[in-house]
mmCIF file of C-alpha atoms in Angstrom:
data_model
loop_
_atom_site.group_PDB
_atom_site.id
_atom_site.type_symbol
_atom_site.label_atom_id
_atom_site.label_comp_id
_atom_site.label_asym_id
_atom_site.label_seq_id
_atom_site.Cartn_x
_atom_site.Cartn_y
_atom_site.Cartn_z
ATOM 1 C CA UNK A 11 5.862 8.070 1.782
ATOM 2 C CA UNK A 12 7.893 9.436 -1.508
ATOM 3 C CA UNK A 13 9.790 12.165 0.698
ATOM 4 C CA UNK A 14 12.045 15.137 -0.909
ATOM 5 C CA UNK A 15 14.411 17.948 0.084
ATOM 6 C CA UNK A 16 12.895 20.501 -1.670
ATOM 7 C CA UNK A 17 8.997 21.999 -2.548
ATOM 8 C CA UNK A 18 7.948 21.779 -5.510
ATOM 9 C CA UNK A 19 9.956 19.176 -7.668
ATOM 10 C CA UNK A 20 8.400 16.190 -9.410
ATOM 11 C CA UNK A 21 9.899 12.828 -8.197
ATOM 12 C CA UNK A 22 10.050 9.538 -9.955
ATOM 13 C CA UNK A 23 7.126 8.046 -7.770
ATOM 14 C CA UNK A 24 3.374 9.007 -8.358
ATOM 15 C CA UNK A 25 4.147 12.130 -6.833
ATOM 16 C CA UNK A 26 6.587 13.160 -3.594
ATOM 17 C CA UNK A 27 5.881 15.148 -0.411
ATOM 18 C CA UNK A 28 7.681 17.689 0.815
ATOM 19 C CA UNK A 29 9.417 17.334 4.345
ATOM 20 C CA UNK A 30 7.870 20.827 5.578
ATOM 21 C CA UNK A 31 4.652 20.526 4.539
ATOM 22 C CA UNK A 32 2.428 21.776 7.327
ATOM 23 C CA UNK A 33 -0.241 18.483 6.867
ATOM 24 C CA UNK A 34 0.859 15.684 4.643
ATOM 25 C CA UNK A 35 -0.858 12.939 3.213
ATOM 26 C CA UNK A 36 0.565 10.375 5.856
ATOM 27 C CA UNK A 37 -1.111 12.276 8.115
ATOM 28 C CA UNK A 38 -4.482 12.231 6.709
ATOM 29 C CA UNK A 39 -4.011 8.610 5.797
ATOM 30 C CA UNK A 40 -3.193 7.793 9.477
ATOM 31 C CA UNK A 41 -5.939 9.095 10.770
ATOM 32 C CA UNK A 42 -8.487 7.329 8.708
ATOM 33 C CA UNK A 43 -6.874 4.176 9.738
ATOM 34 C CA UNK A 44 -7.076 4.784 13.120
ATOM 35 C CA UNK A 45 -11.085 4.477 13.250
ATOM 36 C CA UNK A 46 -10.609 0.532 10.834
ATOM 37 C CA UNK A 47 -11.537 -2.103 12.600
ATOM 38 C CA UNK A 48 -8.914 -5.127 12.615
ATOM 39 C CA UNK A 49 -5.365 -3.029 11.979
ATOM 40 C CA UNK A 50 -2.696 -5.241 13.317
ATOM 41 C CA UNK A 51 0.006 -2.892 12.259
ATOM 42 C CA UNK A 52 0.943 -0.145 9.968
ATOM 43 C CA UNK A 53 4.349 -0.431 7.929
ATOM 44 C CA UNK A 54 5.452 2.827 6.701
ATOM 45 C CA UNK A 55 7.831 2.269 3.723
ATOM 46 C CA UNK A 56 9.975 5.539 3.706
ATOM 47 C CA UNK A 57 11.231 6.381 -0.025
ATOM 48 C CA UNK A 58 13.886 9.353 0.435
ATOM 49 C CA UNK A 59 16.690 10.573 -1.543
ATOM 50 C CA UNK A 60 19.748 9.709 0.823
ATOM 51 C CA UNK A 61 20.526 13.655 0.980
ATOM 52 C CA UNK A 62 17.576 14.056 2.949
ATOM 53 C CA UNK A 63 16.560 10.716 4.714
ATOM 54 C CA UNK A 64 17.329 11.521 7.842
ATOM 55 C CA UNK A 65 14.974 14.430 7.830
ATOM 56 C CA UNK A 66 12.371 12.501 6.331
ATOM 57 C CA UNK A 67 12.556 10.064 8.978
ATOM 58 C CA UNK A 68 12.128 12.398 11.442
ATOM 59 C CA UNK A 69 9.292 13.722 10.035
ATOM 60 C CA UNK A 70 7.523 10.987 9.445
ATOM 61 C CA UNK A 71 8.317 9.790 12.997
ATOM 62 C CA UNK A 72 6.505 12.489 14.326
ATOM 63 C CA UNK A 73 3.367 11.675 12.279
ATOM 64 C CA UNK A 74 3.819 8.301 13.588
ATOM 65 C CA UNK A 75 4.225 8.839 16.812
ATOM 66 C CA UNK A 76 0.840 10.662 17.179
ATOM 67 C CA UNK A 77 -0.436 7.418 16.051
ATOM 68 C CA UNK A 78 0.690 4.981 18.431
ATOM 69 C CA UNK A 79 -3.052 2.403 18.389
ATOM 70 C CA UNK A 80 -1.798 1.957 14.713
ATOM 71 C CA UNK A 81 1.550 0.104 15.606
ATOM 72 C CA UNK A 82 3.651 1.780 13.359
ATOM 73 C CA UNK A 83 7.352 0.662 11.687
ATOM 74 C CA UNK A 84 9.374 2.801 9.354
ATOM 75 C CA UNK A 85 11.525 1.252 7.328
ATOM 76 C CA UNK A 86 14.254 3.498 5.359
ATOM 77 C CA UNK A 87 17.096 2.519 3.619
ATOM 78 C CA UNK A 88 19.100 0.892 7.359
ATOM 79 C CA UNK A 89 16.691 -1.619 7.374
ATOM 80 C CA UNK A 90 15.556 -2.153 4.149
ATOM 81 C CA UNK A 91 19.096 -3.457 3.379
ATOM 82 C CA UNK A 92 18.844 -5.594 6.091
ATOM 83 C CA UNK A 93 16.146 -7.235 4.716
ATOM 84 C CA UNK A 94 17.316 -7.403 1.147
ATOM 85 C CA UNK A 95 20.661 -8.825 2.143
ATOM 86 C CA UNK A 96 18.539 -11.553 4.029
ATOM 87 C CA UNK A 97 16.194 -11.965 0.905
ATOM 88 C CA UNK A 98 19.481 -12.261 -1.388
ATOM 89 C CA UNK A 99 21.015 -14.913 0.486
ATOM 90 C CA UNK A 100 17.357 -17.115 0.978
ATOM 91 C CA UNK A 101 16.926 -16.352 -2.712
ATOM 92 C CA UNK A 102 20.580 -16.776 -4.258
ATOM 93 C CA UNK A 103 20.261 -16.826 -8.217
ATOM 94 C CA UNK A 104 17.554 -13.987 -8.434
ATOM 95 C CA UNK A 105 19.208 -10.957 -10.721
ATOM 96 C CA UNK A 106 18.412 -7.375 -10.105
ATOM 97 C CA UNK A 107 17.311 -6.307 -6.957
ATOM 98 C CA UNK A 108 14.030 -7.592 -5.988
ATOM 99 C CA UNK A 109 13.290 -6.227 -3.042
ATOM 100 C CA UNK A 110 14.377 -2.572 -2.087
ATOM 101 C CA UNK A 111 13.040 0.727 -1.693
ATOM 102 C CA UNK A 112 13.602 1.953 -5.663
ATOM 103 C CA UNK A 113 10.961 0.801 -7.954
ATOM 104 C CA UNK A 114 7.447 0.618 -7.574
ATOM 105 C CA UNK A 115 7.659 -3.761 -7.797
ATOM 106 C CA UNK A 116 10.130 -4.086 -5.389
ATOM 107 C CA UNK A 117 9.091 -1.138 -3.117
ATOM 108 C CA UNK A 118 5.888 -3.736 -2.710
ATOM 109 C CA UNK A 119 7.987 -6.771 -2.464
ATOM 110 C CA UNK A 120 9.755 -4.402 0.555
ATOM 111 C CA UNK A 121 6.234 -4.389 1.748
ATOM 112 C CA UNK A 122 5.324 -8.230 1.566
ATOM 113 C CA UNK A 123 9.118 -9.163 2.849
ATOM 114 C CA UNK A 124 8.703 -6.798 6.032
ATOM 115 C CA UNK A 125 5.134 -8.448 7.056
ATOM 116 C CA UNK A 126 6.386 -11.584 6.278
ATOM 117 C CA UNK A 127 9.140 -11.117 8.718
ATOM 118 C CA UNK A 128 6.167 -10.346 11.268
ATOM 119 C CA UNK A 129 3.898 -13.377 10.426
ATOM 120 C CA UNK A 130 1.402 -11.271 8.626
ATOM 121 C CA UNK A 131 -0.356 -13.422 6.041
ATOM 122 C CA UNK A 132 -2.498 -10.770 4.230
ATOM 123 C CA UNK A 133 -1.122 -7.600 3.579
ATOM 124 C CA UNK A 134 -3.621 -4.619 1.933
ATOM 125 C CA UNK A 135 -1.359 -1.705 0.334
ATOM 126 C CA UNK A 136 -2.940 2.079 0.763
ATOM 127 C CA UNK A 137 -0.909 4.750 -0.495
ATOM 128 C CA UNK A 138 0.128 8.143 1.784
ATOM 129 C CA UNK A 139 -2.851 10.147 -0.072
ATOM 130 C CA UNK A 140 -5.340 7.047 0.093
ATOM 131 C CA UNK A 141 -7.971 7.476 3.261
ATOM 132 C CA UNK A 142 -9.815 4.522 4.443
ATOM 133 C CA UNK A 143 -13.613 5.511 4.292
ATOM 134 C CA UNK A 144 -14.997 4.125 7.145
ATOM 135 C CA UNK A 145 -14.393 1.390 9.819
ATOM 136 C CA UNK A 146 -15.338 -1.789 7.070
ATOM 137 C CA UNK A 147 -12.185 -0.821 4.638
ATOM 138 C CA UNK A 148 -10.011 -3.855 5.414
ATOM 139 C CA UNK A 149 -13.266 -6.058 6.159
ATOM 140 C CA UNK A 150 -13.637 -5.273 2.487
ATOM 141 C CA UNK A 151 -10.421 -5.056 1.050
ATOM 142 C CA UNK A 152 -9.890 -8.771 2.413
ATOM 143 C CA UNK A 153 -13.059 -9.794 1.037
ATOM 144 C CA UNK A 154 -13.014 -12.945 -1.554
ATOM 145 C CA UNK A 155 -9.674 -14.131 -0.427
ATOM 146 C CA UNK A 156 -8.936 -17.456 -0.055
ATOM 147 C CA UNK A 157 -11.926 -18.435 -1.833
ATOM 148 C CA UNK A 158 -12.729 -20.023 -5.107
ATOM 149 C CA UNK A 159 -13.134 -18.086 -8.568
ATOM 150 C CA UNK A 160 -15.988 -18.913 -11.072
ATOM 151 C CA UNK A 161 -13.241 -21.191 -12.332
ATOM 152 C CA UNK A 162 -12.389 -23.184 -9.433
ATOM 153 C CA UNK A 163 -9.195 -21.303 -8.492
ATOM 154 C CA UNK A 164 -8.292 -20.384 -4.828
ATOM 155 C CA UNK A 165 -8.159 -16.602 -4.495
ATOM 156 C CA UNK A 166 -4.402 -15.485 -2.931
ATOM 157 C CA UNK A 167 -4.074 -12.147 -3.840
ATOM 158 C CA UNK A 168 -5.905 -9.237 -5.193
ATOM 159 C CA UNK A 169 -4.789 -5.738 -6.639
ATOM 160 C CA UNK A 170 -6.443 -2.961 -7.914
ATOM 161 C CA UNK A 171 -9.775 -1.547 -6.038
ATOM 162 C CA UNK A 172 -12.083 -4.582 -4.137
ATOM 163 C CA UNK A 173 -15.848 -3.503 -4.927
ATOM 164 C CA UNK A 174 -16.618 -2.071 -8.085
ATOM 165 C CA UNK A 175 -19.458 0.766 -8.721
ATOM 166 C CA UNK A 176 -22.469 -1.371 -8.426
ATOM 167 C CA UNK A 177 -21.411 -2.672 -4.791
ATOM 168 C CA UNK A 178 -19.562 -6.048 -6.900
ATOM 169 C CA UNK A 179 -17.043 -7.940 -6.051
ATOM 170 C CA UNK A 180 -16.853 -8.954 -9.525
ATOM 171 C CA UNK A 181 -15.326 -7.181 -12.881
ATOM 172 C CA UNK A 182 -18.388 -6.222 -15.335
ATOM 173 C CA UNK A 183 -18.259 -9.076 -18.182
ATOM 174 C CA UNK A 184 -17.436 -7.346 -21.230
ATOM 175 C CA UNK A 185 -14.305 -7.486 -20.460
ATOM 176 C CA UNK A 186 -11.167 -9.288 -19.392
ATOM 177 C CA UNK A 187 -10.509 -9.702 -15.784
ATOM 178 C CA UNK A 188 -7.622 -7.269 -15.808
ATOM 179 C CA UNK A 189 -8.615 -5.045 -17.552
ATOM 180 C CA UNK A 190 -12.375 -4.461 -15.953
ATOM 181 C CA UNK A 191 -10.652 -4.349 -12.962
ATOM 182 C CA UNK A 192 -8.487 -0.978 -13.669
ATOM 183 C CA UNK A 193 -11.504 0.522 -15.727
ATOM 184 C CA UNK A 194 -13.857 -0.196 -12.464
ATOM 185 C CA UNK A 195 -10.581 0.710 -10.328
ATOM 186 C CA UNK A 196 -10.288 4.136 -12.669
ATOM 187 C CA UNK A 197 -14.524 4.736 -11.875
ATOM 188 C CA UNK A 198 -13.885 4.305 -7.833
ATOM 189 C CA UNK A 199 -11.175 6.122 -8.001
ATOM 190 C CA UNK A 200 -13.626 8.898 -9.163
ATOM 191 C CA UNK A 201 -16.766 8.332 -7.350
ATOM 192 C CA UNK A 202 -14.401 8.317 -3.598
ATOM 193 C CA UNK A 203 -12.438 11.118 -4.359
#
């Protein structure tokens, strides 16, 4: 959850939320889960400005906490350099900083390192403003993993959305893989909003 100090302001993520809004998108996105069959546990990836981290944490640990059937874990900047010192040292000879809470590709690394840590061994990524749209969302969002591809390779991860327009697993054949798959994710994106 992009947090920020102050209403209004644009932040470098897709967008941010402000720590007084009266119903954030957390929220919402919480609640949606909470009716998803097969949630094992929600990871809440706080991305704050250090001025105001500690009241975005307490914000969003009172959203949290009204979820409690979701088995939610923050992580803010304490433990997410925890984990990246412990990723730095496993993974000595990797420049930059891989995994953090600053930049949208490590922000997700964040995310894989964290279930990692808790044996998880498929993690689906929904945004704060994403809802899940009925109890089948990770049934599908799973779907076609660990299987083979028209081409004989094993599936191991997926990005972008799971089941285009026309109910499909698959990308419509004009074009390339990647880039049916953000013109159908685009189209969802539209029809579910």
């Amino acid at each position: 959850m992009p947090s920020r100090c102050s209403a209004g302001e644009r932040g470098t993520y897709d967008y941010s939320t402000s720590i007084t809004k009266p119903l954030p998108e957390l929220e919402s996105c919480l609640t949606s889960l909470e009716r998803v069959r097969g949630v094992l546990r929600v990871i809440v990836l706080l991305v704050a400005p250090p001025s105001c981290e500690t009241s975005a944490r307490a914000r969003v640990g009172s959203i949290c906490r009204s979820h409690p059937g979701l088995n939610p874990l923050i992580i803010g900047d304490g433990e997410a350099s925890v984990i990246s010192h412990a990723m730095a040292r496993v993974m000595r000879g990797l420049p930059g900083e891989t995994v953090s809470l600053r930049g949208y590709g490590a922000i997700k690394n964040m995310g894989l390192a964290v279930a990692s840590v808790f044996g998880h061994d498929c993690v689906v990524f929904l945004d704060d403003d994403e809802v899940a749209l009925d109890e089948d969302y990770l049934v599908r969002a799973v779907y076609g993993l660990d299987t083979l591809t028209r081409q004989n390779l094993r599936i191991l991860a997926k990005t972008g959305f799971y089941i285009n327009y026309a109910d499909s697993p698959y990308a419509d054949m004009p074009y390339r893989w990647s880039e049916a798959l953000l013109v159908e994710g685009r189209r969802l994106q539209r029809l579910h909003a």
